[in-house]
Coordinates of C-alpha atoms and ligand atoms in Angstrom, one line a residue:
M1 CA 91.2 104.1 101.8
E2 CA 89.2 101.3 100.4
K3 CA 91.5 98.9 98.8
K4 CA 90.8 97.5 95.4
Q5 CA 89.2 94.2 95.9
N6 CA 88.0 91.4 93.7
Q7 CA 91.2 91.3 91.8
R8 CA 91.6 89.0 88.9
P9 CA 93.1 85.8 90.2
Q10 CA 96.8 86.1 89.5
Q11 CA 99.0 83.2 88.6
S12 CA 101.4 83.6 91.4
W13 CA 104.2 81.5 89.9
L14 CA 104.4 83.5 86.7
N15 CA 106.5 86.3 87.8
W16 CA 109.8 87.8 87.0
N17 CA 111.5 85.9 89.8
T18 CA 110.6 82.6 88.3
F19 CA 111.5 83.8 84.8
F20 CA 114.9 84.9 86.0
W21 CA 115.7 81.5 87.5
V22 CA 114.5 79.5 84.6
M23 CA 116.6 81.6 82.2
L24 CA 119.6 81.1 84.4
L25 CA 119.1 77.4 84.3
L26 CA 118.7 77.3 80.5
L27 CA 121.9 79.3 80.3
I28 CA 123.8 76.8 82.3
I29 CA 122.4 73.9 80.3
N30 CA 123.4 75.7 77.2
S31 CA 126.9 76.1 78.3
F32 CA 127.2 72.3 78.9
V33 CA 125.9 71.5 75.5
Y34 CA 128.2 73.8 73.7
P35 CA 131.4 73.8 75.8
K36 CA 133.3 76.5 74.1
F37 CA 134.6 78.1 77.2
G38 CA 138.2 77.6 78.2
Q39 CA 139.6 76.8 74.8
P40 CA 142.9 78.5 73.7
T41 CA 142.3 81.6 71.6
V42 CA 142.0 81.0 67.9
K43 CA 142.8 83.8 65.5
D44 CA 140.6 84.6 62.6
T45 CA 142.2 84.8 59.2
D46 CA 141.0 84.8 55.6
Y47 CA 141.2 81.9 53.2
A48 CA 143.9 83.5 51.1
T49 CA 146.2 83.8 54.1
F50 CA 145.5 80.1 54.9
I51 CA 146.5 79.1 51.3
S52 CA 149.6 81.2 51.4
Y53 CA 150.6 79.5 54.7
V54 CA 150.0 76.1 53.1
D55 CA 152.0 77.1 50.0
H56 CA 154.9 78.3 52.0
G57 CA 154.9 75.0 53.9
K58 CA 154.4 76.5 57.3
V59 CA 151.2 74.6 58.4
N60 CA 151.5 71.7 60.9
K61 CA 147.9 70.6 61.1
V62 CA 144.5 71.2 59.6
V63 CA 141.2 70.2 61.0
V64 CA 138.0 70.9 59.2
K65 CA 135.0 71.0 61.4
D66 CA 131.5 72.4 60.9
D67 CA 132.5 74.3 57.7
I68 CA 135.4 75.9 59.6
I69 CA 139.1 75.2 58.9
Y70 CA 141.3 75.2 62.0
F71 CA 145.0 75.2 61.4
T72 CA 148.2 75.5 63.3
V73 CA 151.3 77.4 62.4
G74 CA 154.0 76.7 64.9
K75 CA 152.3 77.2 68.2
E76 CA 149.6 79.5 66.9
Q77 CA 146.1 78.5 66.0
F78 CA 144.1 80.0 63.3
K79 CA 140.7 79.5 61.8
T80 CA 139.0 80.5 58.6
V81 CA 135.8 79.7 56.9
E82 CA 135.8 76.8 54.5
V83 CA 135.4 77.9 50.9
D84 CA 134.2 75.6 48.2
D85 CA 137.6 74.8 46.9
P86 CA 137.9 71.4 45.2
Q87 CA 141.7 71.6 45.0
L88 CA 142.1 72.0 48.7
S89 CA 142.8 68.3 49.4
D90 CA 145.3 68.2 46.5
R91 CA 147.1 71.3 47.8
L92 CA 147.3 70.0 51.4
L93 CA 148.5 66.6 50.3
K94 CA 151.2 68.2 48.1
A95 CA 152.2 70.9 50.5
K96 CA 155.3 70.8 52.6
S97 CA 155.2 71.1 56.4
P98 CA 157.6 71.6 59.3
N99 CA 156.3 68.3 60.7
K100 CA 158.7 65.4 61.1
S101 CA 156.8 63.6 58.4
G102 CA 157.1 66.7 56.1
R103 CA 153.4 66.4 55.5
I104 CA 150.4 68.3 56.9
E105 CA 148.3 66.4 59.3
F106 CA 144.9 66.7 57.7
T107 CA 141.5 65.6 59.0
K108 CA 137.9 66.4 58.7
T109 CA 135.6 65.7 61.7
L110 CA 132.0 65.1 61.2
P111 CA 129.7 67.8 62.5
Q112 CA 128.8 66.7 66.1
K113 CA 125.0 66.8 65.9
N114 CA 122.7 66.0 68.8
S115 CA 120.0 63.6 67.9
P116 CA 116.7 65.4 67.3
L117 CA 115.3 63.6 70.3
L118 CA 118.0 64.9 72.6
D119 CA 117.5 68.4 71.3
F120 CA 113.8 68.2 71.9
I121 CA 114.4 67.0 75.5
I122 CA 116.9 69.6 76.3
W123 CA 115.0 72.5 74.8
W124 CA 111.4 71.6 75.5
I125 CA 110.9 68.9 78.1
L126 CA 113.5 69.9 80.6
P127 CA 112.5 73.6 80.9
A128 CA 108.9 72.5 81.2
L129 CA 109.8 70.1 84.0
I130 CA 111.8 72.7 85.8
F131 CA 109.0 75.1 85.4
F132 CA 106.5 72.7 86.7
G133 CA 108.7 71.7 89.6
L134 CA 109.1 75.3 90.7
W135 CA 105.4 75.9 90.4
Q136 CA 104.6 72.9 92.6
W137 CA 107.1 73.9 95.1
G138 CA 105.8 77.5 95.2
A139 CA 102.3 76.3 95.6
K140 CA 103.3 74.1 98.5
R141 CA 105.0 77.0 100.2
M142 CA 101.9 79.0 99.6
M143 CA 99.8 76.4 101.3
K144 CA 102.2 76.2 104.2
G145 CA 102.3 79.9 104.2
G146 CA 105.3 82.1 103.7
A147 CA 105.4 83.0 107.3
G148 CA 108.8 83.3 108.6
G149 CA 110.0 85.3 105.7
G150 CA 110.8 84.7 102.1
G151 CA 113.5 82.3 101.0
F152 CA 115.7 82.9 98.1
L153 CA 112.8 82.5 95.8
S154 CA 109.8 84.4 96.9
L155 CA 107.5 82.1 95.0
G156 CA 103.9 82.0 96.1
K157 CA 104.5 84.6 98.8
S158 CA 101.4 86.4 99.3
G159 CA 102.8 89.8 100.1
A160 CA 101.3 89.9 103.5
K161 CA 103.6 90.9 106.2
V162 CA 103.7 88.2 108.7
Y163 CA 106.8 87.8 110.7
A164 CA 107.4 87.1 114.3
E165 CA 109.5 89.6 116.0
R166 CA 111.3 87.8 118.8
D167 CA 113.0 90.5 120.7
V168 CA 110.6 93.4 121.0
K169 CA 112.4 96.2 122.7
T170 CA 109.4 98.4 123.1
T171 CA 108.0 98.7 126.6
F172 CA 105.2 100.6 128.4
A173 CA 107.8 103.3 129.2
D174 CA 107.9 104.1 125.5
V175 CA 104.2 104.8 125.5
A176 CA 103.4 108.1 127.2
G177 CA 100.0 108.8 128.7
Q178 CA 97.3 106.3 127.8
D179 CA 97.2 105.1 131.4
E180 CA 93.9 103.4 131.2
A181 CA 94.9 101.4 128.2
K182 CA 98.1 100.3 129.9
E183 CA 96.2 99.3 133.0
T184 CA 94.0 97.0 131.0
L185 CA 96.9 95.6 129.0
K186 CA 99.0 94.9 132.1
E187 CA 96.6 92.1 132.9
I188 CA 97.3 90.5 129.6
V189 CA 101.0 90.9 130.1
D190 CA 100.7 89.2 133.4
F191 CA 98.7 86.4 131.8
L192 CA 101.3 85.9 129.2
H193 CA 104.0 85.7 131.8
N194 CA 102.2 83.2 133.9
P195 CA 99.1 81.6 132.4
K196 CA 98.9 79.0 135.1
K197 CA 98.1 81.6 137.7
Y198 CA 94.9 82.3 135.9
T199 CA 94.0 78.8 134.6
R200 CA 94.4 77.4 138.1
L201 CA 91.3 79.1 139.2
G202 CA 89.5 78.4 135.9
A203 CA 89.6 82.0 134.9
K204 CA 89.3 82.6 131.2
L205 CA 91.3 85.4 129.9
P206 CA 90.2 87.5 127.0
K207 CA 91.4 86.0 123.7
G208 CA 91.4 89.3 122.0
A209 CA 91.3 93.0 122.7
L210 CA 90.4 95.8 120.3
L211 CA 92.4 99.0 120.3
V212 CA 90.1 101.8 119.2
G213 CA 91.2 105.3 118.5
P214 CA 92.1 107.9 115.9
P215 CA 95.2 107.3 113.8
G216 CA 98.6 108.0 115.4
T217 CA 97.5 107.6 119.0
G218 CA 99.9 104.7 119.5
K219 CA 97.8 101.6 119.0
T220 CA 100.6 99.8 117.2
L221 CA 103.1 101.1 119.7
I222 CA 101.2 99.8 122.7
A223 CA 100.6 96.4 121.1
R224 CA 104.3 96.1 120.6
A225 CA 104.9 97.2 124.1
V226 CA 102.7 94.4 125.4
A227 CA 104.9 91.9 123.6
G228 CA 108.0 93.7 124.8
E229 CA 106.8 93.6 128.4
A230 CA 105.8 90.0 128.3
H231 CA 108.9 88.9 126.3
V232 CA 106.9 87.0 123.8
P233 CA 107.1 87.0 120.0
F234 CA 105.0 89.6 118.2
F235 CA 103.2 88.7 115.0
S236 CA 102.0 91.7 113.1
I237 CA 99.9 91.9 110.0
S238 CA 97.7 94.5 108.5
G239 CA 94.0 93.7 107.8
S240 CA 94.2 95.1 104.3
A241 CA 97.1 92.7 103.6
F242 CA 94.6 89.8 103.9
V243 CA 92.2 91.1 101.3
Q244 CA 94.4 92.5 98.6
M245 CA 95.8 89.1 98.0
F246 CA 94.9 86.5 95.5
V247 CA 91.4 85.1 95.7
G248 CA 91.1 82.5 98.3
M249 CA 94.4 83.3 99.9
G250 CA 93.0 85.5 102.7
A251 CA 91.5 82.6 104.5
A252 CA 94.5 80.5 104.0
K253 CA 96.7 83.2 105.4
V254 CA 94.6 83.5 108.5
R255 CA 94.8 79.7 109.0
D256 CA 98.5 79.9 108.6
L257 CA 98.9 82.8 110.9
F258 CA 97.2 81.0 113.7
Q259 CA 99.0 77.8 113.1
Q260 CA 102.4 79.6 113.3
A261 CA 101.3 81.6 116.3
Q262 CA 100.1 78.5 118.2
Q263 CA 103.5 76.9 117.7
K264 CA 105.2 79.9 119.1
A265 CA 102.7 80.5 122.0
P266 CA 102.8 82.4 124.2
C267 CA 102.8 85.2 121.8
I268 CA 100.8 88.1 120.5
I269 CA 99.1 88.5 117.1
F270 CA 98.5 92.1 116.1
I271 CA 96.1 92.8 113.3
D272 CA 96.2 96.5 112.2
E273 CA 93.3 98.0 110.4
I274 CA 91.0 95.1 111.2
D275 CA 88.1 96.9 109.7
A276 CA 89.5 96.0 106.3
I277 CA 88.4 92.4 106.9
G278 CA 86.0 92.8 109.8
K279 CA 83.5 95.0 108.1
S280 CA 80.0 94.2 108.9
R281 CA 78.9 91.4 106.6
D282 CA 75.4 92.8 105.9
Q283 CA 76.8 95.9 104.2
A284 CA 75.4 96.5 100.8
M285 CA 78.5 95.9 98.8
G286 CA 79.3 92.3 99.6
N287 CA 82.8 90.9 99.1
D288 CA 83.2 87.2 99.1
E289 CA 86.8 87.3 99.6
R290 CA 86.6 89.4 102.7
E291 CA 83.8 87.4 104.1
Q292 CA 85.7 84.2 103.7
T293 CA 88.6 85.8 105.4
L294 CA 86.5 87.1 108.2
N295 CA 84.8 83.7 108.7
Q296 CA 88.1 82.0 108.9
L297 CA 89.2 84.5 111.5
L298 CA 86.1 83.9 113.6
T299 CA 86.6 80.2 113.3
E300 CA 90.3 80.4 114.3
M301 CA 89.5 82.7 117.3
D302 CA 86.9 80.2 118.5
G303 CA 89.2 77.3 117.9
F304 CA 92.4 78.1 119.6
D305 CA 93.3 77.2 123.1
A306 CA 93.6 80.4 125.1
T307 CA 95.3 78.7 128.0
K308 CA 98.4 78.4 125.9
G309 CA 98.8 82.2 126.0
L310 CA 97.9 83.4 122.6
V311 CA 96.5 86.9 122.6
I312 CA 95.2 88.8 119.7
L313 CA 95.2 92.5 119.6
A314 CA 93.5 94.4 116.8
A315 CA 93.5 98.1 116.0
T316 CA 90.8 100.1 114.2
N317 CA 89.6 103.6 114.0
R318 CA 86.2 102.6 112.7
P319 CA 84.8 100.4 115.4
E320 CA 81.2 101.0 114.3
T321 CA 81.8 99.3 111.0
L322 CA 82.9 96.1 112.6
D323 CA 80.9 92.9 112.3
K324 CA 79.0 92.2 115.5
A325 CA 80.3 88.7 115.5
L326 CA 83.8 89.9 116.0
L327 CA 82.8 91.7 119.2
R328 CA 81.1 88.8 120.8
P329 CA 82.5 87.3 124.1
G330 CA 85.4 85.0 123.4
R331 CA 86.5 87.2 120.5
F332 CA 87.4 90.8 120.7
D333 CA 85.3 91.4 123.7
R334 CA 87.6 94.0 125.3
R335 CA 87.7 97.4 123.9
I336 CA 90.6 99.6 124.8
I337 CA 90.1 103.2 123.9
M338 CA 93.1 105.2 122.8
E339 CA 92.1 108.9 122.8
L340 CA 94.0 111.8 121.5
P341 CA 96.3 112.9 124.3
D342 CA 95.4 115.7 126.7
L343 CA 97.8 118.4 127.8
E344 CA 99.5 116.2 130.4
G345 CA 99.6 113.4 127.9
R346 CA 101.1 115.6 125.2
K347 CA 103.8 116.8 127.6
A348 CA 104.6 113.2 128.5
I349 CA 104.8 112.2 124.8
L350 CA 107.1 115.2 124.2
Q351 CA 109.3 114.0 127.0
V352 CA 109.5 110.5 125.6
H353 CA 110.5 111.7 122.1
L354 CA 112.8 114.4 123.4
K355 CA 114.8 111.6 125.1
D356 CA 116.1 110.7 121.6
V357 CA 117.4 114.1 120.7
K358 CA 119.8 116.6 122.1
H359 CA 117.9 119.4 123.6
S360 CA 118.2 122.3 126.0
D361 CA 115.7 123.2 128.7
I362 CA 112.3 123.0 127.0
D363 CA 109.2 124.8 128.1
L364 CA 107.1 121.7 128.0
D365 CA 104.0 123.5 129.1
K366 CA 104.2 126.0 126.3
V367 CA 104.8 123.4 123.6
G368 CA 102.2 121.2 125.1
R369 CA 99.6 123.9 124.9
A370 CA 100.6 124.8 121.3
T371 CA 100.0 121.2 120.2
A372 CA 96.4 121.0 121.3
G373 CA 94.6 118.4 119.2
S374 CA 97.8 116.6 118.0
S375 CA 98.2 112.9 118.1
G376 CA 101.2 111.1 119.5
A377 CA 102.4 110.6 115.9
D378 CA 102.1 114.3 115.2
I379 CA 104.2 115.1 118.3
A380 CA 106.8 112.6 117.2
N381 CA 106.9 114.3 113.9
I382 CA 107.1 117.8 115.5
V383 CA 110.1 116.8 117.5
N384 CA 111.8 115.4 114.4
E385 CA 111.0 118.6 112.5
A386 CA 112.5 120.6 115.4
A387 CA 115.6 118.6 115.2
L388 CA 115.9 119.2 111.4
R389 CA 115.4 122.9 112.0
A390 CA 118.1 123.0 114.6
V391 CA 120.4 121.2 112.2
R392 CA 119.6 123.7 109.5
L393 CA 120.4 126.6 111.9
N394 CA 123.6 125.0 113.0
K395 CA 122.5 124.8 116.6
N396 CA 124.0 122.4 119.1
E397 CA 120.7 121.6 120.7
I398 CA 117.0 121.8 120.1
D399 CA 115.3 124.6 122.0
T400 CA 111.7 125.6 122.7
D401 CA 111.7 127.9 119.7
D402 CA 112.5 125.1 117.3
L403 CA 109.7 123.1 118.7
L404 CA 107.2 125.9 118.5
E405 CA 108.3 126.7 115.0
S406 CA 107.9 123.1 113.9
V407 CA 104.5 123.0 115.5
E408 CA 103.6 125.7 113.0
T409 CA 105.3 123.8 110.2
V410 CA 103.4 120.7 110.9
I411 CA 100.1 122.6 111.3
A412 CA 100.4 125.3 108.7
G413 CA 103.2 124.2 106.5
E414 CA 106.7 125.4 105.9
Q415 CA 107.4 129.1 105.8
K416 CA 107.4 130.2 102.2
K417 CA 110.5 132.1 101.5
G418 CA 110.6 134.6 98.7
A419 CA 106.9 134.8 98.1
V420 CA 106.3 138.2 96.6
I421 CA 103.4 139.9 98.3
S422 CA 102.7 143.5 97.3
P423 CA 102.8 146.1 100.1
E424 CA 99.0 146.8 99.6
E425 CA 98.2 143.1 100.0
K426 CA 100.5 142.9 103.0
R427 CA 98.6 145.7 104.6
I428 CA 95.3 144.0 104.1
I429 CA 96.6 140.7 105.4
S430 CA 97.9 142.4 108.5
Y431 CA 94.7 144.1 109.2
H432 CA 92.9 140.8 108.7
E433 CA 95.1 139.0 111.2
I434 CA 95.0 141.8 113.7
G435 CA 91.2 141.8 113.3
H436 CA 91.1 138.2 114.5
A437 CA 93.4 139.0 117.4
M438 CA 91.4 142.1 118.3
V439 CA 88.1 140.4 118.4
A440 CA 89.5 137.5 120.4
A441 CA 91.2 139.8 122.9
C442 CA 88.1 142.0 123.4
Q443 CA 85.8 139.1 124.3
S444 CA 86.6 138.2 127.8
H445 CA 86.0 134.5 127.2
S446 CA 88.1 134.0 124.2
A447 CA 91.5 132.3 124.5
P448 CA 94.4 134.7 124.6
V449 CA 96.2 135.2 121.3
E450 CA 99.5 133.4 121.3
K451 CA 101.1 134.7 118.1
I452 CA 100.2 136.7 115.0
T453 CA 102.2 136.4 111.8
I454 CA 102.0 137.5 108.2
V455 CA 104.8 135.2 107.0
P456 CA 103.2 133.2 104.3
R457 CA 103.1 129.4 104.6
T458 CA 103.5 126.8 101.9
S459 CA 100.1 125.5 102.9
G460 CA 98.7 128.6 101.3
A461 CA 97.9 130.5 104.5
L462 CA 99.1 134.1 104.0
G463 CA 99.2 134.8 107.7
Y464 CA 97.5 133.5 110.8
T465 CA 96.6 134.1 114.3
M466 CA 97.4 131.3 116.7
Q467 CA 95.1 131.0 119.6
V468 CA 96.0 128.7 122.4
D469 CA 93.7 127.7 125.3
A470 CA 95.2 128.4 128.7
G471 CA 94.2 125.1 130.2
E472 CA 92.8 121.9 128.8
K473 CA 89.3 122.3 127.5
H474 CA 86.8 119.6 127.6
L475 CA 83.6 121.6 127.5
M476 CA 82.7 124.6 125.5
S477 CA 79.8 126.8 126.4
K478 CA 77.4 128.3 124.0
E479 CA 78.8 131.7 124.7
E480 CA 82.4 130.5 124.0
M481 CA 81.3 129.0 120.7
L482 CA 79.6 132.3 119.7
N483 CA 82.7 134.2 120.7
R484 CA 84.8 131.9 118.6
I485 CA 82.6 132.4 115.6
A486 CA 82.9 136.2 116.2
T487 CA 86.7 135.9 116.3
L488 CA 86.6 133.9 113.0
T489 CA 84.6 136.7 111.4
G490 CA 87.0 139.3 112.8
G491 CA 89.4 139.0 109.9
R492 CA 86.8 139.9 107.3
A493 CA 85.3 142.6 109.5
A494 CA 88.7 144.3 109.8
E495 CA 89.1 144.2 106.0
E496 CA 85.8 146.0 105.7
V497 CA 86.2 148.5 108.4
M498 CA 89.9 149.4 108.0
C499 CA 90.5 148.8 104.3
H500 CA 87.0 149.2 102.8
T501 CA 87.3 146.0 100.8
V502 CA 86.6 142.3 101.1
T503 CA 89.1 139.7 99.9
T504 CA 89.4 136.0 99.3
G505 CA 91.6 135.6 102.4
A506 CA 88.6 134.8 104.6
S507 CA 87.6 131.5 103.0
N508 CA 89.1 129.3 105.7
D509 CA 87.5 131.5 108.4
I510 CA 84.1 131.2 106.7
E511 CA 84.4 127.4 106.5
K512 CA 85.3 127.1 110.1
A513 CA 82.6 129.5 111.3
T514 CA 79.9 127.8 109.3
Q515 CA 80.9 124.4 110.6
L516 CA 80.9 125.6 114.2
A517 CA 77.5 127.3 113.9
R518 CA 76.0 124.3 112.3
E519 CA 77.3 121.9 114.9
M520 CA 75.9 124.2 117.6
I521 CA 72.4 123.6 116.2
T522 CA 72.5 120.1 114.9
I523 CA 74.8 118.3 117.3
Y524 CA 75.0 120.3 120.5
G525 CA 71.4 121.3 120.8
M526 CA 72.1 125.0 121.2
S527 CA 69.3 126.4 119.1
D528 CA 66.1 127.8 120.6
K529 CA 63.8 126.2 118.1
Y530 CA 64.9 122.6 118.1
G531 CA 66.6 122.4 121.5
M532 CA 68.1 119.1 122.3
M533 CA 66.8 117.3 119.2
Q534 CA 69.5 115.4 117.3
L535 CA 69.5 116.7 113.8
E536 CA 72.7 115.3 112.5
E537 CA 74.4 112.0 113.1
V538 CA 78.2 111.7 113.5
R539 CA 79.8 108.8 111.7
N540 CA 83.5 107.8 111.8
R541 CA 84.0 109.5 115.1
Y542 CA 87.7 108.7 115.0
L543 CA 88.3 109.7 111.4
G544 CA 87.3 113.3 111.2
G545 CA 83.7 112.6 111.8
N546 CA 81.5 112.6 108.7
T547 CA 78.0 113.7 109.5
S548 CA 74.7 113.1 107.9
L549 CA 71.4 114.9 108.5
T550 CA 68.7 112.9 110.2
C551 CA 66.0 115.5 109.8
S552 CA 63.4 116.4 107.2
A553 CA 64.2 118.7 104.3
E554 CA 62.1 121.4 105.9
T555 CA 64.1 121.3 109.0
A556 CA 67.3 121.4 107.0
R557 CA 66.2 124.7 105.5
D558 CA 65.5 126.0 108.9
I559 CA 69.0 125.0 110.0
D560 CA 70.5 126.9 107.1
K561 CA 68.6 130.0 108.1
E562 CA 69.7 129.7 111.7
V563 CA 73.3 129.2 110.7
A564 CA 73.2 132.3 108.6
R565 CA 71.7 134.2 111.5
I566 CA 74.3 133.1 114.0
I567 CA 77.2 134.0 111.6
H568 CA 75.6 137.3 110.7
E569 CA 75.2 138.3 114.4
A570 CA 78.8 137.3 115.1
H571 CA 80.0 139.3 112.1
E572 CA 78.1 142.4 113.4
K573 CA 79.7 142.0 116.8
A574 CA 83.1 141.7 115.3
T575 CA 82.5 144.8 113.2
R576 CA 81.4 146.7 116.3
I577 CA 84.5 145.7 118.2
I578 CA 86.8 146.7 115.4
T579 CA 85.1 150.1 114.8
E580 CA 85.5 150.9 118.5
H581 CA 89.2 150.1 118.4
K582 CA 90.4 151.7 115.2
A583 CA 93.3 153.4 116.8
E584 CA 94.6 150.2 118.4
M585 CA 94.1 148.4 115.1
D586 CA 96.3 150.9 113.3
A587 CA 99.0 150.8 115.9
A588 CA 99.1 147.0 116.1
T589 CA 99.1 146.6 112.3
A590 CA 102.0 149.1 111.9
I591 CA 104.0 146.9 114.3
L592 CA 103.0 143.7 112.6
L593 CA 103.9 145.1 109.2
K594 CA 107.3 146.0 110.5
K595 CA 108.1 142.8 112.5
E596 CA 106.0 140.3 110.5
T597 CA 105.5 138.2 113.6
I598 CA 104.4 139.4 117.0
T599 CA 103.6 137.6 120.2
G600 CA 100.4 137.7 122.1
E601 CA 102.1 139.7 124.9
E602 CA 103.4 142.3 122.4
F603 CA 99.9 142.6 121.0
M604 CA 98.3 143.1 124.4
K605 CA 100.8 145.7 125.2
V606 CA 99.9 147.7 122.1
L607 CA 96.3 147.4 123.1
E608 CA 97.0 148.7 126.6
D609 CA 99.3 151.5 125.4
N610 CA 96.8 152.8 122.8
S611 CA 93.5 152.2 124.5
P612 CA 91.9 155.2 126.2
E613 CA 90.1 153.0 128.7
P614 CA 90.7 149.4 130.1
V615 CA 90.4 146.8 127.4
A616 CA 88.0 144.3 128.8
E617 CA 84.3 144.9 128.0
Ligands
ADP1 P1 98.4 104.1 115.4 O1 98.8 102.6 115.3 O2 97.5 104.4 116.5 O3 98.0 104.7 114.1 P2 101.2 104.3 116.0 O4 101.3 103.3 117.1 O5 101.7 103.7 114.7 O6 99.7 104.8 115.8 O7 102.0 105.6 116.4 C1 102.9 106.2 115.5 C2 104.0 106.8 116.2 O8 103.5 107.9 117.0 C3 104.7 105.9 117.2 O9 105.7 105.2 116.6 C4 105.3 106.9 118.2 O10 106.5 107.4 117.8 C5 104.3 108.0 118.2 N1 103.3 107.9 119.4 C6 102.0 107.7 119.3 N2 101.4 107.7 120.5 C7 102.4 107.8 121.4 C8 102.5 107.8 122.8 N3 101.4 107.7 123.6 N4 103.7 107.9 123.4 C9 104.8 108.0 122.7 N5 104.8 108.0 121.3 C10 103.7 107.9 120.7
ZN2 ZN1 91.3 134.9 108.7

């Protein structure tokens, strides 16, 4: 993520663009100095032919110029290279000619030589002047800022994307869910519409608001929507664009941006990835360029007149790294949280994106549940994948199946066609997946199994069991977490019990189970020994959440032991469940092997049909 900073100062004018134009100019100059274009064609001949023409009295005119002999025979023009021939003059004087005078017109012109001074000016001074002029001009543009787009010469353009979009079509209707965010931003829209209403009472509106949330939750989208709703220009720039530029340019660009924006006010400035410049200044690895840029931003934010209707929106997914000065009142003092959408939110986002495609009646609830944990951008992607799939299958509309299949594509990768898996391997994979499903189904608190498949995926998964929570989950109890861990170990347990082997297929399960068990102890306070003591600190909450231990090495060892114990117990439980349901395991695996994919209902039916007693514990 971290962009390379502290770049060598580049000379902005020395680029291909400039080179091209200078070369073109030189070419034009050249063509004026040697105007050879547009002359009648002159045929090349050898000297002997020339002499033979002269001797036969056919030549009208001879001109010797720059060691080349031009001569005309009738209407035709010829040329030949002058040979050191002392008798040439004699010959020409004596020769006959079709001319009236009976003589050949015969002249020699002096080589037209430029004076050395002129040559020098044309070839050295002029290009240098042109070059210098272009440079000056570019530099001036750079100072004024390239905002407003590049001209025909993109000299001195910093590469930062700053342009004002005048007619933003996005509105709040395009942003599904995120109702709290919209509520807060509506005030800003209202302010942009009618600043006087607020200033009349002396109310100060926020100059800036910070949109915080994981990637793809629609931060950019909602910022555009504010501009669209308020019918004001939308300036958009990415924070990283400020710092990857030439040294000293970041601050200039900020100055520029605000100057431009103030002219166009009311308007909105949107700074994406503000953490790229707004990083806390006291962090170990200082970066002068970034600090200068940040300071300039702070100055500008303090300086501008908010009553004109200039609002700055910034987006970040790492709010904790931001410099405190940025968050002070009068700067980005409002924080708008954009969370990952919940079930209702996902359904709403689905609807928004389904509007753009042809689709049949979609089971929104089913797709919504299957996309748990997805961001708005993921869902947009899923709808697009579904459309692609429908096209591939020559369908007229997208249906629920396309969407569900593309959910899997986005989550697990494309189905891998033609992967050769031996029957024995297939058998083990089937038992493994049925093992997960069996353990999940036999624990009353586990989510029902949605689908089991042994179709390999390009992501490397050889098969998988898709579990979908019935409703939206916000809390998970300790018991549920333990059950989930048991379900994760179910695959390996099935391999052991049913196939008497262990395979590498469980690596992903192991990773997930270990992580869950660890979180139970260190983050959720679910261990008996340490209780509610925080043992691990979560950083980057909106970017996957790195954690770091906050306890002593001794405690860390204890945690490891505890994690091992939890997983071991879960594994034993899973083994017990599978041993008790061997008959159902065999039956379900046989069906899975035949069909490759079975639904949760089909699986539960096999369970019921083959179970001697009711399934639930
Ligand atoms: P962010 O800036 O938070 O990373 P974006 O605003 O760039 O995310 O979102 C990327 C895309 O995801 C949007 O263009 C839109 O298609 C889709 N999207 C994200 N959130 C929503 C939402 N709440 N409603 C509709 N579409 C959304
Ligand atoms: Zn597994």
